[in-house]
Amino acid sequence: MHGVDVFSALANPIRRDLLVHLRKGPRNVSDLASNFELGRPAISEHLQVLRKAALVREEPRGRERFYHLDPRPLEEVGMWLESFERYWNRRLDDLEVLLNEEDAK
Amino acid sequence: MHGVDVFSALANPIRRDLLVHLRKGPRNVSDLASNFELGRPAISEHLQVLRKAALVREEPRGRERFYHLDPRPLEEVGMWLESFERYWNRRLDDLEVLLNEEDAK
DNA sequence: TTGACGTGTCGGAGAGTTCCGACGTATTGT
DNA sequence: ACAATACGTCGGAACTCTCCGACACGTCAA
């Protein structure tokens, strides 16, 4: 029920890989699990985390469950990241200032 | 010595806030800690994680240590995120397809 | 109906995270 | 020299994460 922080959801490399695999289209659990050296319960639990973070949506189809990618929550990460973009170039000036200070000693 | 995954470093909200505070310029540890309801050792340990992820750089100045923001590793996150950007709009089509499939039953 | 399949979830083991108080060390001011 | 300051780090407590085997449940095929 209670949601999961998107950043926390992305902290695990397997969960990131799961999202990458889901870019190719909806997949069921066994299909996804076959890409990892990991038991199926583990994958199922990772999918639960992604679901709580609203990064995937599940579509039951018969006895299988197809998971769909929902990239919307990634926008939050993107926006947070954008607030740092202006510091991309500024960093070099910053380093320069520091080096000059050290040279001045 | 051994590095830390950038995604893992960003998983903690306090570490993200630390980076936000450092956007205003270099800060020493006590100054940073005063912004949080958290002991100084905890902040120091969070800064260590950020340092292992190369997101901050430390500049010792007398008995203080000024931490500088280094946004370079964020580029990795940005690139990973960009590979999902084309799915921002596609998601709607995806939903449409799904709804059509369900209507067809 | 019976059995195989696809999946979720629980109990628990092991590892990692987060935080604190306490201590050690280097630097500064008196 | 002495005390205060700024900081790192250690030991440990509490909690969370990650994974697995085992089990339960619904679905499909024969």
Short mmCIF file of C-alpha atoms (C1' of nucleotides) in Angstrom, two decimals:
data_model
loop_
_atom_site.label_atom_id
_atom_site.label_comp_id
_atom_site.label_asym_id
_atom_site.label_seq_id
_atom_site.Cartn_x
_atom_site.Cartn_y
_atom_site.Cartn_z
CA MET A 1 0.00 0.00 0.00
CA HIS A 2 2.43 2.59 1.18
CA GLY A 3 4.60 3.85 -1.64
CA VAL A 4 8.31 3.50 -2.07
CA ASP A 5 10.78 6.28 -2.81
CA VAL A 6 11.78 6.21 -6.49
CA PHE A 7 15.42 6.83 -5.65
CA SER A 8 15.42 3.86 -3.29
CA ALA A 9 13.76 1.71 -5.92
CA LEU A 10 16.54 2.58 -8.37
CA ALA A 11 19.28 1.90 -5.85
CA ASN A 12 19.34 -1.80 -6.69
CA PRO A 13 21.11 -2.75 -9.96
CA ILE A 14 18.80 -5.70 -10.55
CA ARG A 15 15.74 -3.46 -10.32
CA ARG A 16 17.35 -1.06 -12.80
CA ASP A 17 18.03 -3.97 -15.14
CA LEU A 18 14.43 -5.12 -14.78
CA LEU A 19 13.26 -1.71 -15.97
CA VAL A 20 15.67 -1.90 -18.90
CA HIS A 21 14.29 -5.29 -19.89
CA LEU A 22 10.74 -3.96 -19.64
CA ARG A 23 11.56 -1.25 -22.19
CA LYS A 24 11.34 -3.96 -24.84
CA GLY A 25 7.73 -4.51 -23.88
CA PRO A 26 5.60 -6.25 -21.27
CA ARG A 27 7.03 -9.45 -19.84
CA ASN A 28 5.87 -12.07 -17.39
CA VAL A 29 7.82 -12.94 -14.25
CA SER A 30 9.44 -16.19 -15.40
CA ASP A 31 10.57 -14.55 -18.61
CA LEU A 32 12.14 -11.70 -16.66
CA ALA A 33 13.71 -14.06 -14.14
CA SER A 34 15.40 -16.07 -16.90
CA ASN A 35 17.65 -13.07 -17.57
CA PHE A 36 19.18 -13.14 -14.09
CA GLU A 37 21.10 -15.63 -12.00
CA LEU A 38 18.56 -15.27 -9.28
CA GLY A 39 15.61 -17.23 -7.97
CA ARG A 40 12.10 -16.37 -9.04
CA PRO A 41 10.94 -15.24 -5.57
CA ALA A 42 13.70 -12.64 -5.51
CA ILE A 43 12.57 -11.27 -8.88
CA SER A 44 8.98 -11.28 -7.70
CA GLU A 45 9.96 -9.26 -4.65
CA HIS A 46 11.97 -6.79 -6.72
CA LEU A 47 8.92 -6.34 -8.94
CA GLN A 48 6.87 -5.64 -5.84
CA VAL A 49 9.24 -2.83 -4.91
CA LEU A 50 9.01 -1.41 -8.42
CA ARG A 51 5.24 -1.66 -8.21
CA LYS A 52 5.18 0.19 -4.88
CA ALA A 53 7.27 2.89 -6.54
CA ALA A 54 4.72 2.95 -9.40
CA LEU A 55 7.48 2.19 -11.90
CA VAL A 56 5.67 -0.87 -13.21
CA ARG A 57 2.08 -1.85 -13.68
CA GLU A 58 0.84 -5.44 -13.66
CA GLU A 59 -1.62 -6.89 -16.10
CA PRO A 60 -2.89 -10.35 -15.11
CA ARG A 61 -3.45 -12.53 -18.16
CA GLY A 62 -4.57 -16.03 -17.31
CA ARG A 63 -2.14 -17.57 -14.89
CA GLU A 64 0.62 -15.23 -15.93
CA ARG A 65 1.25 -11.65 -14.91
CA PHE A 66 2.63 -9.27 -17.45
CA TYR A 67 4.54 -6.32 -16.11
CA HIS A 68 4.48 -3.03 -17.98
CA LEU A 69 6.99 -0.22 -17.63
CA ASP A 70 5.59 3.04 -16.28
CA PRO A 71 8.34 5.65 -16.58
CA ARG A 72 6.33 8.49 -15.06
CA PRO A 73 7.98 8.39 -11.60
CA LEU A 74 11.36 8.74 -13.32
CA GLU A 75 10.34 12.30 -14.04
CA GLU A 76 10.85 13.12 -10.37
CA VAL A 77 14.42 11.90 -10.63
CA GLY A 78 14.88 13.85 -13.84
CA MET A 79 13.63 17.05 -12.26
CA TRP A 80 15.87 16.60 -9.24
CA LEU A 81 18.79 16.02 -11.57
CA GLU A 82 18.02 19.05 -13.70
CA SER A 83 18.39 21.29 -10.68
CA PHE A 84 22.06 20.25 -10.73
CA GLU A 85 22.64 20.67 -14.43
CA ARG A 86 23.74 24.28 -14.16
CA TYR A 87 26.56 23.07 -11.91
CA TRP A 88 27.95 20.85 -14.61
CA ASN A 89 30.04 23.61 -16.12
CA ARG A 90 30.43 25.64 -12.97
CA ARG A 91 32.31 22.79 -11.42
CA LEU A 92 35.34 23.45 -13.59
CA ASP A 93 35.49 27.10 -12.49
CA ASP A 94 35.19 25.88 -8.95
CA LEU A 95 38.13 23.55 -9.37
CA GLU A 96 40.14 26.34 -11.00
CA VAL A 97 39.49 28.64 -8.07
CA LEU A 98 40.61 25.93 -5.69
CA LEU A 99 43.79 25.25 -7.62
CA ASN A 100 44.63 28.95 -7.73
CA GLU A 101 44.15 29.17 -4.00
CA GLU A 102 46.52 26.28 -3.51
CA ASP A 103 49.09 27.78 -5.87
CA ALA A 104 48.96 31.03 -3.93
CA LYS A 105 50.28 29.39 -0.79
CA MET B 1 39.03 3.38 -1.50
CA HIS B 2 36.41 1.18 -3.04
CA GLY B 3 33.78 3.28 -4.79
CA VAL B 4 30.10 3.44 -4.10
CA ASP B 5 27.31 3.19 -6.66
CA VAL B 6 25.91 6.65 -7.43
CA PHE B 7 22.34 5.35 -7.38
CA SER B 8 22.88 3.89 -3.92
CA ALA B 9 24.40 7.13 -2.72
CA LEU B 10 21.29 9.01 -3.87
CA ALA B 11 18.94 6.52 -2.24
CA ASN B 12 19.13 8.31 1.10
CA PRO B 13 17.09 11.54 1.39
CA ILE B 14 19.58 13.12 3.79
CA ARG B 15 22.41 12.56 1.34
CA ARG B 16 20.33 14.14 -1.41
CA ASP B 17 19.64 17.12 0.86
CA LEU B 18 23.35 17.41 1.61
CA LEU B 19 24.04 17.72 -2.10
CA VAL B 20 21.33 20.37 -2.39
CA HIS B 21 22.91 22.37 0.43
CA LEU B 22 26.32 22.07 -1.22
CA ARG B 23 24.96 23.69 -4.37
CA LYS B 24 25.12 27.00 -2.50
CA GLY B 25 28.85 26.56 -2.17
CA PRO B 26 31.43 24.72 -0.09
CA ARG B 27 30.46 24.08 3.51
CA ASN B 28 32.16 22.56 6.52
CA VAL B 29 30.71 19.62 8.42
CA SER B 30 29.26 21.44 11.43
CA ASP B 31 27.59 23.98 9.16
CA LEU B 32 26.01 21.17 7.13
CA ALA B 33 24.98 19.25 10.25
CA SER B 34 23.18 22.29 11.65
CA ASN B 35 20.59 21.91 8.89
CA PHE B 36 19.51 18.48 10.05
CA GLU B 37 18.08 16.97 13.19
CA LEU B 38 20.89 14.49 13.25
CA GLY B 39 24.15 14.10 15.11
CA ARG B 40 27.41 15.19 13.57
CA PRO B 41 28.85 11.64 13.28
CA ALA B 42 25.89 10.62 11.15
CA ILE B 43 26.45 13.56 8.81
CA SER B 44 30.14 12.76 8.69
CA GLU B 45 29.34 9.20 7.68
CA HIS B 46 26.89 10.34 5.02
CA LEU B 47 29.60 12.61 3.64
CA GLN B 48 31.92 9.63 3.52
CA VAL B 49 29.42 7.77 1.36
CA LEU B 50 29.12 10.78 -0.94
CA ARG B 51 32.89 10.97 -1.10
CA LYS B 52 33.17 7.29 -2.04
CA ALA B 53 30.66 7.98 -4.80
CA ALA B 54 32.84 10.93 -5.89
CA LEU B 55 29.89 13.29 -5.49
CA VAL B 56 31.80 15.52 -3.10
CA ARG B 57 35.40 16.54 -2.71
CA GLU B 58 36.97 17.61 0.58
CA GLU B 59 39.25 20.55 1.02
CA PRO B 60 40.93 20.67 4.45
CA ARG B 61 41.33 24.22 5.66
CA GLY B 62 42.86 24.46 9.10
CA ARG B 63 40.87 22.36 11.49
CA GLU B 64 37.81 22.49 9.30
CA ARG B 65 36.98 20.48 6.23
CA PHE B 66 35.08 22.14 3.45
CA TYR B 67 33.10 19.87 1.22
CA HIS B 68 32.61 20.79 -2.42
CA LEU B 69 29.93 19.47 -4.72
CA ASP B 70 31.16 17.41 -7.66
CA PRO B 71 28.18 16.77 -9.93
CA ARG B 72 30.11 14.71 -12.47
CA PRO B 73 28.86 11.29 -11.30
CA LEU B 74 25.30 12.56 -11.67
CA GLU B 75 25.90 12.39 -15.39
CA GLU B 76 25.75 8.60 -15.18
CA VAL B 77 22.29 8.87 -13.65
CA GLY B 78 21.28 11.40 -16.29
CA MET B 79 22.43 9.14 -19.11
CA TRP B 80 20.60 6.17 -17.66
CA LEU B 81 17.49 8.29 -17.36
CA GLU B 82 17.76 9.62 -20.91
CA SER B 83 17.54 6.09 -22.25
CA PHE B 84 14.00 6.07 -20.85
CA GLU B 85 12.95 9.45 -22.15
CA ARG B 86 11.57 8.12 -25.41
CA TYR B 87 9.17 6.01 -23.35
CA TRP B 88 7.65 9.06 -21.73
CA ASN B 89 5.15 9.56 -24.57
CA ARG B 90 5.06 5.96 -25.66
CA ARG B 91 3.56 5.00 -22.33
CA LEU B 92 0.24 6.53 -23.29
CA ASP B 93 0.07 4.52 -26.51
CA ASP B 94 0.93 1.49 -24.46
CA LEU B 95 -1.96 2.14 -22.14
CA GLU B 96 -4.25 2.67 -25.11
CA VAL B 97 -3.26 -0.66 -26.61
CA LEU B 98 -3.93 -2.33 -23.32
CA LEU B 99 -7.34 -0.76 -22.97
CA ASN B 100 -8.27 -1.76 -26.51
CA GLU B 101 -7.26 -5.31 -25.77
CA GLU B 102 -9.46 -5.32 -22.72
CA ASP B 103 -12.38 -3.82 -24.64
CA ALA B 104 -12.04 -6.53 -27.25
CA LYS B 105 -12.84 -9.27 -24.76
"C1'" DT C 1 -10.78 -34.16 -12.06
"C1'" DT C 2 -6.09 -34.39 -11.83
"C1'" DG C 3 -1.71 -32.70 -12.41
"C1'" DA C 4 1.51 -29.25 -14.12
"C1'" DC C 5 2.33 -24.27 -14.44
"C1'" DG C 6 2.84 -19.27 -13.08
"C1'" DT C 7 2.88 -16.49 -9.41
"C1'" DG C 8 2.67 -14.27 -4.57
"C1'" DT C 9 4.08 -14.46 0.00
"C1'" DC C 10 5.86 -16.11 4.46
"C1'" DG C 11 9.78 -17.39 7.78
"C1'" DG C 12 14.25 -16.92 8.40
"C1'" DA C 13 19.32 -16.35 7.48
"C1'" DG C 14 22.87 -13.32 6.40
"C1'" DA C 15 24.48 -8.98 5.15
"C1'" DG C 16 24.17 -4.10 4.95
"C1'" DT C 17 22.46 0.61 6.66
"C1'" DT C 18 21.86 4.15 9.85
"C1'" DC C 19 22.52 6.26 13.93
"C1'" DC C 20 24.63 7.40 18.43
"C1'" DG C 21 27.96 8.19 22.32
"C1'" DA C 22 32.67 7.92 23.22
"C1'" DC C 23 37.20 8.54 22.12
"C1'" DG C 24 41.44 10.09 19.48
"C1'" DT C 25 43.79 13.62 16.80
"C1'" DA C 26 44.99 17.84 14.75
"C1'" DT C 27 44.36 22.90 14.86
"C1'" DT C 28 43.35 27.32 16.86
"C1'" DG C 29 42.99 30.86 20.37
"C1'" DT C 30 44.38 32.43 25.06
"C1'" DA D 1 50.99 25.04 27.83
"C1'" DC D 2 46.16 24.62 28.06
"C1'" DA D 3 41.43 24.46 26.76
"C1'" DA D 4 38.23 24.67 23.17
"C1'" DT D 5 37.00 23.49 18.45
"C1'" DA D 6 36.38 20.66 14.20
"C1'" DC D 7 36.51 16.50 12.65
"C1'" DG D 8 37.02 11.20 11.78
"C1'" DT D 9 36.19 6.73 13.32
"C1'" DC D 10 35.07 2.81 16.25
"C1'" DG D 11 31.74 -0.43 18.79
"C1'" DG D 12 27.39 -1.54 19.04
"C1'" DA D 13 22.18 -1.27 18.77
"C1'" DA D 14 18.30 -1.22 15.93
"C1'" DC D 15 16.56 -1.65 11.79
"C1'" DT D 16 16.25 -2.78 6.78
"C1'" DC D 17 17.54 -5.31 2.51
"C1'" DT D 18 18.21 -9.28 -0.16
"C1'" DC D 19 17.71 -13.78 -1.04
"C1'" DC D 20 16.03 -18.55 -0.65
"C1'" DG D 21 13.12 -22.78 0.10
"C1'" DA D 22 8.59 -23.95 1.16
"C1'" DC D 23 3.98 -23.43 0.73
"C1'" DA D 24 -0.66 -21.72 -1.02
"C1'" DC D 25 -3.59 -20.36 -4.64
"C1'" DG D 26 -5.60 -19.76 -9.09
"C1'" DT D 27 -5.33 -21.28 -14.06
"C1'" DC D 28 -4.75 -24.23 -17.92
"C1'" DA D 29 -4.38 -28.72 -20.44
"C1'" DA D 30 -5.53 -33.49 -20.79
#
